[in-house]
């Protein structure tokens, strides 16, 4: 079974078996009522659960899973990884989704047409993921505007990447 990592169980919440989840996906429908989640220490050892209730809770997700109805049962799930089925092509059509593996190697071009080089990696950061261009050059993904086969277009503030080039403008 091919599953995608969606996050992990942070801790139990309350006495009725609720869980606090840290999600690494922005697809919150994955924790909506009726969604199927797979919890385990690794893909080889997962158990299936159905979400009975889910809501945003202080930057994380508070969920109730069918069959988990006590604090003890919820505590037993603490620290487990959360996996979900991959989305079908139909679920992704029309979306402006960004996938890290598609960003690596693309050249970053700013609003002035300056090519700042290729993306070497994407660094996970709470405020905004960062495009690593090497030589201590980081571009927050929040400045992303568009992409095509070879380029990522960004609208960056003056001086973020190259003070000399920006002063020349």
XYZ file of N, CA and C in Angstrom:
507
model
N 0.841 -1.168 0.000
C 0.000 0.000 0.000
C 0.895 1.243 0.000
N 0.689 2.144 -0.954
C 1.425 3.396 -1.023
C 0.707 4.448 -0.196
N 1.374 4.946 0.837
C 0.789 5.969 1.699
C 1.735 7.152 1.782
N 1.174 8.318 2.037
C 1.954 9.537 2.209
C 1.947 9.948 3.667
N 3.081 10.444 4.146
C 3.160 10.938 5.520
C 2.410 12.261 5.611
N 1.535 12.370 6.606
C 0.733 13.576 6.800
C 1.105 14.333 8.065
N 1.853 13.710 8.980
C 2.216 14.357 10.235
C 2.437 13.337 11.325
N 2.214 13.752 12.580
C 2.348 12.828 13.712
C 1.402 13.229 14.840
N 1.143 12.261 15.714
C 0.306 12.497 16.889
C 1.184 13.160 17.946
N 0.788 14.363 18.369
C 1.567 15.085 19.371
C 1.271 14.567 20.771
N -0.034 14.532 21.124
C -0.405 14.074 22.469
C -1.909 13.851 22.554
N -2.304 13.262 23.658
C -3.729 13.108 23.963
C -4.242 14.440 24.492
N -5.555 14.655 24.342
C -6.172 15.891 24.815
C -7.478 15.542 25.515
N -7.573 15.875 26.782
C -8.797 15.599 27.525
C -8.912 14.137 27.934
N -10.105 13.756 28.365
C -10.325 12.412 28.909
C -11.078 11.483 27.964
N -11.585 11.998 26.841
C -12.443 11.203 25.954
C -11.735 10.624 24.738
N -10.409 10.699 24.699
C -9.671 10.085 23.589
C -9.323 11.004 22.446
N -9.518 12.313 22.625
C -9.146 13.254 21.570
C -7.628 13.309 21.440
N -7.172 13.658 20.230
C -5.743 13.728 19.944
C -5.378 15.090 19.372
N -4.177 15.543 19.676
C -3.612 16.727 19.041
C -2.640 16.218 17.983
N -2.843 16.668 16.729
C -1.997 16.242 15.614
C -1.176 17.416 15.095
N 0.052 17.142 14.733
C 0.881 18.106 14.004
C 0.888 17.636 12.558
N 0.312 18.441 11.662
C 0.225 18.062 10.252
C 1.366 18.675 9.461
N 1.891 17.904 8.516
C 2.894 18.412 7.594
C 2.289 18.602 6.214
N 0.980 18.610 6.134
C 0.252 18.846 4.898
C -0.664 20.042 5.089
N -0.925 20.753 4.008
C -1.885 21.846 4.078
C -3.274 21.381 3.638
N -3.413 20.114 3.346
C -4.689 19.555 2.896
C -5.477 19.098 4.116
N -6.168 20.042 4.749
C -6.866 19.747 5.995
C -8.082 18.848 5.803
N -8.526 18.657 4.564
C -9.609 17.696 4.346
C -9.153 16.283 4.706
N -7.844 16.082 4.842
C -7.301 14.782 5.235
C -7.675 14.407 6.661
N -8.077 15.410 7.487
C -8.473 15.159 8.877
C -9.913 15.574 9.127
N -10.690 15.662 8.062
C -12.115 15.992 8.171
C -12.896 14.737 8.557
N -14.076 14.900 9.156
C -14.886 13.722 9.503
C -15.092 12.796 8.305
N -14.878 11.511 8.553
C -15.014 10.498 7.509
C -13.710 10.136 6.822
N -12.667 10.951 7.001
C -11.372 10.666 6.373
C -10.721 9.456 7.048
N -9.992 8.681 6.262
C -9.278 7.522 6.800
C -7.815 7.887 7.009
N -7.330 7.654 8.219
C -5.930 7.882 8.565
C -5.297 6.562 8.948
N -4.015 6.463 8.705
C -3.249 5.278 9.077
C -2.178 5.731 10.052
N -2.153 5.139 11.259
C -1.203 5.516 12.289
C -0.266 4.362 12.579
N 1.009 4.693 12.742
C 1.992 3.676 13.077
C 3.366 4.277 13.234
N 4.308 3.449 13.679
C 5.688 3.906 13.828
C 6.383 3.977 12.477
N 5.902 3.188 11.530
C 6.440 3.165 10.172
C 5.353 2.631 9.255
N 5.569 2.765 7.965
C 4.574 2.302 6.997
C 4.251 0.825 7.135
N 5.217 0.039 7.553
C 5.021 -1.409 7.635
C 4.086 -1.820 8.770
N 3.866 -0.919 9.714
C 3.052 -1.296 10.882
C 2.004 -0.234 11.192
N 1.032 -0.069 10.293
C 0.008 0.950 10.506
C -1.351 0.324 10.781
N -2.164 1.056 11.538
C -3.552 0.685 11.783
C -4.435 1.783 11.215
N -5.583 1.385 10.687
C -6.514 2.320 10.053
C -7.501 2.878 11.077
N -7.772 4.189 10.962
C -8.751 4.864 11.811
C -9.585 5.797 10.943
N -10.830 6.002 11.326
C -11.710 6.950 10.659
C -11.863 8.167 11.568
N -11.735 9.368 10.995
C -11.875 10.602 11.755
C -13.368 10.838 12.028
N -13.713 10.953 13.317
C -15.093 11.249 13.705
C -15.312 12.759 13.791
N -14.277 13.488 14.212
C -14.362 14.940 14.350
C -12.959 15.505 14.191
N -12.848 16.659 13.549
C -11.555 17.319 13.407
C -11.731 18.820 13.329
N -10.829 19.566 13.990
C -10.898 21.025 13.938
C -9.521 21.621 14.199
N -9.325 22.816 13.681
C -8.107 23.568 13.940
C -8.047 23.870 15.438
N -6.852 23.728 16.032
C -6.712 23.953 17.465
C -5.313 24.499 17.743
N -5.207 25.800 17.943
C -3.959 26.466 18.300
C -2.821 26.100 17.345
N -3.085 26.146 16.049
C -2.060 25.866 15.051
C -1.822 24.395 14.779
N -2.517 23.540 15.467
C -2.438 22.097 15.239
C -3.855 21.617 14.953
N -4.102 20.316 14.995
C -5.443 19.778 14.755
C -5.876 18.917 15.913
N -7.084 19.148 16.357
C -7.714 18.358 17.406
C -8.664 17.397 16.703
N -8.437 16.093 16.886
C -9.289 15.108 16.213
C -9.781 14.053 17.192
N -10.923 13.494 16.822
C -11.468 12.333 17.508
C -11.511 11.222 16.483
N -10.954 10.074 16.833
C -10.945 8.929 15.933
C -11.950 7.897 16.419
N -12.669 7.296 15.483
C -13.604 6.230 15.844
C -12.823 5.104 16.518
N -13.341 4.604 17.624
C -12.698 3.511 18.343
C -11.690 3.942 19.382
N -11.370 5.242 19.440
C -10.455 5.768 20.456
C -11.302 6.644 21.369
N -11.688 6.079 22.537
C -12.664 6.780 23.376
C -12.199 7.023 24.811
N -10.916 6.821 25.076
C -10.425 7.091 26.427
C -9.051 7.751 26.363
N -8.695 8.381 27.446
C -7.377 9.017 27.542
C -6.273 7.970 27.370
N -6.457 6.804 27.932
C -5.452 5.744 27.847
C -5.261 5.293 26.402
N -6.361 5.128 25.668
C -6.276 4.718 24.256
C -5.580 5.793 23.431
N -5.875 7.063 23.721
C -5.237 8.169 23.005
C -3.750 8.248 23.348
N -3.401 8.066 24.628
C -1.988 8.093 25.039
C -1.180 7.013 24.329
N -1.807 5.877 24.032
C -1.107 4.785 23.344
C -0.731 5.166 21.910
N -1.369 6.192 21.351
C -1.096 6.628 19.981
C -0.091 7.773 19.908
N 0.286 8.301 21.052
C 1.210 9.441 21.109
C 2.518 9.122 20.374
N 2.944 10.064 19.538
C 4.209 9.918 18.824
C 4.132 9.132 17.523
N 2.987 8.518 17.235
C 2.870 7.738 16.001
C 2.803 8.652 14.783
N 3.327 8.168 13.684
C 3.256 8.891 12.421
C 1.850 8.738 11.852
N 1.407 9.746 11.110
C 0.099 9.721 10.461
C 0.332 9.621 8.961
N -0.345 8.664 8.329
C -0.233 8.467 6.894
C -1.617 8.528 6.272
N -1.675 8.837 4.994
C -2.934 8.866 4.269
C -2.738 8.394 2.849
N -3.842 8.045 2.208
C -3.803 7.623 0.811
C -3.344 8.789 -0.057
N -2.579 8.526 -1.102
C -2.222 9.608 -2.040
C -3.481 10.165 -2.704
N -3.460 11.439 -3.014
C -4.587 12.050 -3.712
C -4.583 11.594 -5.164
N -5.751 11.425 -5.719
C -5.855 11.037 -7.121
C -5.601 12.252 -8.003
N -5.335 12.012 -9.268
C -5.121 13.106 -10.220
C -6.351 13.998 -10.281
N -7.543 13.413 -10.178
C -8.778 14.202 -10.214
C -8.852 15.185 -9.043
N -8.318 14.786 -7.887
C -8.361 15.661 -6.711
C -7.373 16.819 -6.829
N -6.365 16.670 -7.684
C -5.348 17.712 -7.831
C -5.583 18.628 -9.030
N -6.466 18.239 -9.941
C -6.698 19.040 -11.145
C -7.182 20.427 -10.766
N -6.610 21.434 -11.428
C -7.016 22.815 -11.189
C -6.367 23.432 -9.963
N -5.570 22.691 -9.256
C -4.914 23.217 -8.064
C -3.568 23.827 -8.441
N -3.184 24.861 -7.738
C -1.862 25.451 -7.897
C -0.956 24.842 -6.832
N -0.779 23.536 -6.883
C -0.001 22.829 -5.884
C 1.486 22.938 -6.179
N 2.263 23.066 -5.120
C 3.714 23.057 -5.235
C 4.231 21.791 -4.593
N 5.090 21.088 -5.308
C 5.707 19.900 -4.767
C 7.208 20.128 -4.714
N 7.817 19.836 -3.571
C 9.228 20.129 -3.353
C 10.091 19.515 -4.452
N 9.831 18.282 -4.811
C 10.682 17.639 -5.822
C 10.613 18.345 -7.174
N 9.542 19.086 -7.438
C 9.427 19.832 -8.689
C 10.141 21.191 -8.622
N 10.423 21.688 -7.424
C 11.101 22.975 -7.276
C 12.612 22.852 -7.380
N 13.139 21.718 -6.949
C 14.587 21.513 -6.945
C 15.118 21.584 -8.377
N 16.149 22.415 -8.565
C 16.788 22.547 -9.871
C 16.228 23.664 -10.736
N 15.026 24.137 -10.440
C 14.473 25.254 -11.224
C 15.217 26.532 -10.859
N 15.365 27.409 -11.834
C 16.046 28.678 -11.626
C 15.062 29.703 -11.066
N 15.530 30.497 -10.093
C 14.705 31.513 -9.451
C 14.940 32.856 -10.147
N 13.861 33.440 -10.668
C 13.923 34.717 -11.372
C 13.003 35.701 -10.646
N 13.569 36.892 -10.331
C 12.762 37.874 -9.601
C 11.922 38.729 -10.541
N 11.188 39.676 -9.959
C 10.266 40.516 -10.720
C 10.976 41.427 -11.722
N 12.301 41.597 -11.582
C 13.068 42.433 -12.502
C 13.746 41.621 -13.599
N 13.545 40.297 -13.567
C 14.151 39.429 -14.572
C 15.530 38.917 -14.205
N 15.998 39.213 -12.995
C 17.308 38.742 -12.551
C 17.233 37.270 -12.185
N 18.143 36.492 -12.771
C 18.234 35.055 -12.496
C 19.157 34.864 -11.296
N 18.633 34.298 -10.223
C 19.411 34.122 -8.995
C 19.955 32.705 -8.842
N 19.804 31.879 -9.858
C 20.347 30.530 -9.815
C 19.305 29.492 -9.449
N 19.746 28.232 -9.419
C 18.809 27.136 -9.172
C 18.513 26.911 -7.695
N 17.359 26.325 -7.438
C 16.985 25.916 -6.088
C 17.766 24.634 -5.771
N 18.538 24.682 -4.679
C 19.320 23.512 -4.270
C 18.529 22.606 -3.339
N 17.704 23.236 -2.503
C 16.864 22.473 -1.585
C 15.748 23.387 -1.089
N 14.794 22.785 -0.408
C 13.719 23.546 0.224
C 13.800 23.251 1.716
N 13.913 24.313 2.499
C 14.080 24.192 3.949
C 12.729 24.426 4.624
N 12.324 23.475 5.459
C 11.072 23.605 6.212
C 11.251 24.696 7.260
N 10.349 25.658 7.269
C 10.414 26.779 8.194
C 8.985 27.121 8.608
N 8.726 27.354 9.893
C 7.350 27.593 10.335
C 6.656 28.769 9.649
N 7.345 29.867 9.425
C 6.713 31.037 8.824
C 6.448 30.822 7.339
N 7.421 30.295 6.627
C 7.310 30.021 5.196
C 8.490 29.152 4.818
N 8.248 28.099 4.043
C 9.358 27.286 3.575
C 10.324 28.182 2.807
N 11.611 27.810 2.816
C 12.642 28.636 2.210
C 13.276 27.919 1.019
N 13.399 28.625 -0.099
C 14.121 28.112 -1.251
C 15.595 28.398 -1.004
N 16.425 27.367 -0.931
C 17.857 27.510 -0.680
C 18.564 27.597 -2.026
N 19.205 28.752 -2.277
C 19.912 28.969 -3.535
C 21.424 28.842 -3.366
N 21.870 28.419 -2.193
C 23.298 28.314 -1.905
C 23.868 29.668 -1.522
N 25.126 29.686 -1.081
C 25.808 30.917 -0.676
C 24.966 31.750 0.288
N 24.281 31.085 1.215
C 23.442 31.746 2.220
C 22.307 32.578 1.630
N 21.899 32.267 0.410
C 20.765 32.960 -0.208
C 19.519 32.112 -0.005
N 18.550 32.690 0.726
C 17.291 32.011 1.012
C 16.132 32.906 0.580
N 15.161 32.305 -0.107
C 13.981 33.051 -0.544
C 12.757 32.396 0.082
N 12.019 33.122 0.922
C 10.782 32.555 1.470
C 9.802 32.207 0.354
N 9.205 31.044 0.450
C 8.243 30.594 -0.553
C 7.023 31.518 -0.597
N 6.845 32.337 0.430
C 5.744 33.303 0.457
C 5.867 34.315 -0.689
N 7.075 34.494 -1.248
C 7.289 35.433 -2.351
C 7.090 34.775 -3.715
N 6.708 33.506 -3.728
C 6.454 32.773 -4.970
C 5.294 33.417 -5.728
N 5.458 33.558 -7.060
C 4.409 34.127 -7.902
C 3.915 33.090 -8.909
N 4.846 32.422 -9.592
C 4.467 31.465 -10.631
C 5.638 30.539 -10.919
N 5.347 29.483 -11.671
C 6.408 28.576 -12.097
C 6.079 28.056 -13.488
N 7.124 27.639 -14.189
C 6.941 26.937 -15.455
C 7.940 25.786 -15.466
N 8.235 25.238 -16.608
C 9.108 24.057 -16.673
C 10.497 24.312 -16.106
N 11.060 25.504 -16.319
C 12.444 25.757 -15.938
C 12.622 26.809 -14.848
N 11.612 27.650 -14.630
C 11.796 28.795 -13.737
C 10.742 28.894 -12.648
N 11.162 29.486 -11.533
C 10.267 29.883 -10.455
C 10.327 31.403 -10.431
N 9.197 32.040 -10.550
C 9.134 33.503 -10.533
C 8.764 33.951 -9.116
N 9.540 34.927 -8.606
C 9.312 35.451 -7.263
C 9.243 36.970 -7.300
N 8.537 37.544 -6.362
C 8.454 38.998 -6.191
C 9.038 39.275 -4.816
N 10.339 39.631 -4.801
C 11.061 39.760 -3.535
C 11.309 41.219 -3.170
N 11.437 41.500 -1.878
C 11.720 42.866 -1.450
C 13.144 43.279 -1.846
N 13.329 44.550 -2.035
C 14.613 45.131 -2.376
C 15.679 44.704 -1.375
N 16.795 44.196 -1.876
C 17.927 43.843 -1.025
C 17.918 42.453 -0.437
N 16.897 41.666 -0.702
C 16.827 40.331 -0.091
C 17.964 39.424 -0.561
N 18.286 39.450 -1.847
C 19.288 38.528 -2.369
C 20.596 39.186 -2.788
N 20.520 40.347 -3.390
C 21.734 40.932 -3.963
C 21.677 42.447 -3.837
N 22.287 42.970 -2.781
C 22.228 44.401 -2.528
C 22.806 45.223 -3.664
N 23.941 44.795 -4.257
C 24.576 45.576 -5.322
C 23.673 45.652 -6.545
N 23.072 44.537 -6.936
C 22.207 44.536 -8.119
C 20.956 45.377 -7.856
N 20.447 45.330 -6.643
C 19.247 46.104 -6.312
C 19.550 47.602 -6.297
N 20.728 47.996 -5.804
C 21.094 49.410 -5.760
C 21.274 49.967 -7.153
N 21.715 49.145 -8.120
C 21.915 49.578 -9.487
C 20.604 49.917 -10.170
N 19.499 49.359 -9.710
C 18.188 49.624 -10.317
C 17.762 50.971 -9.917
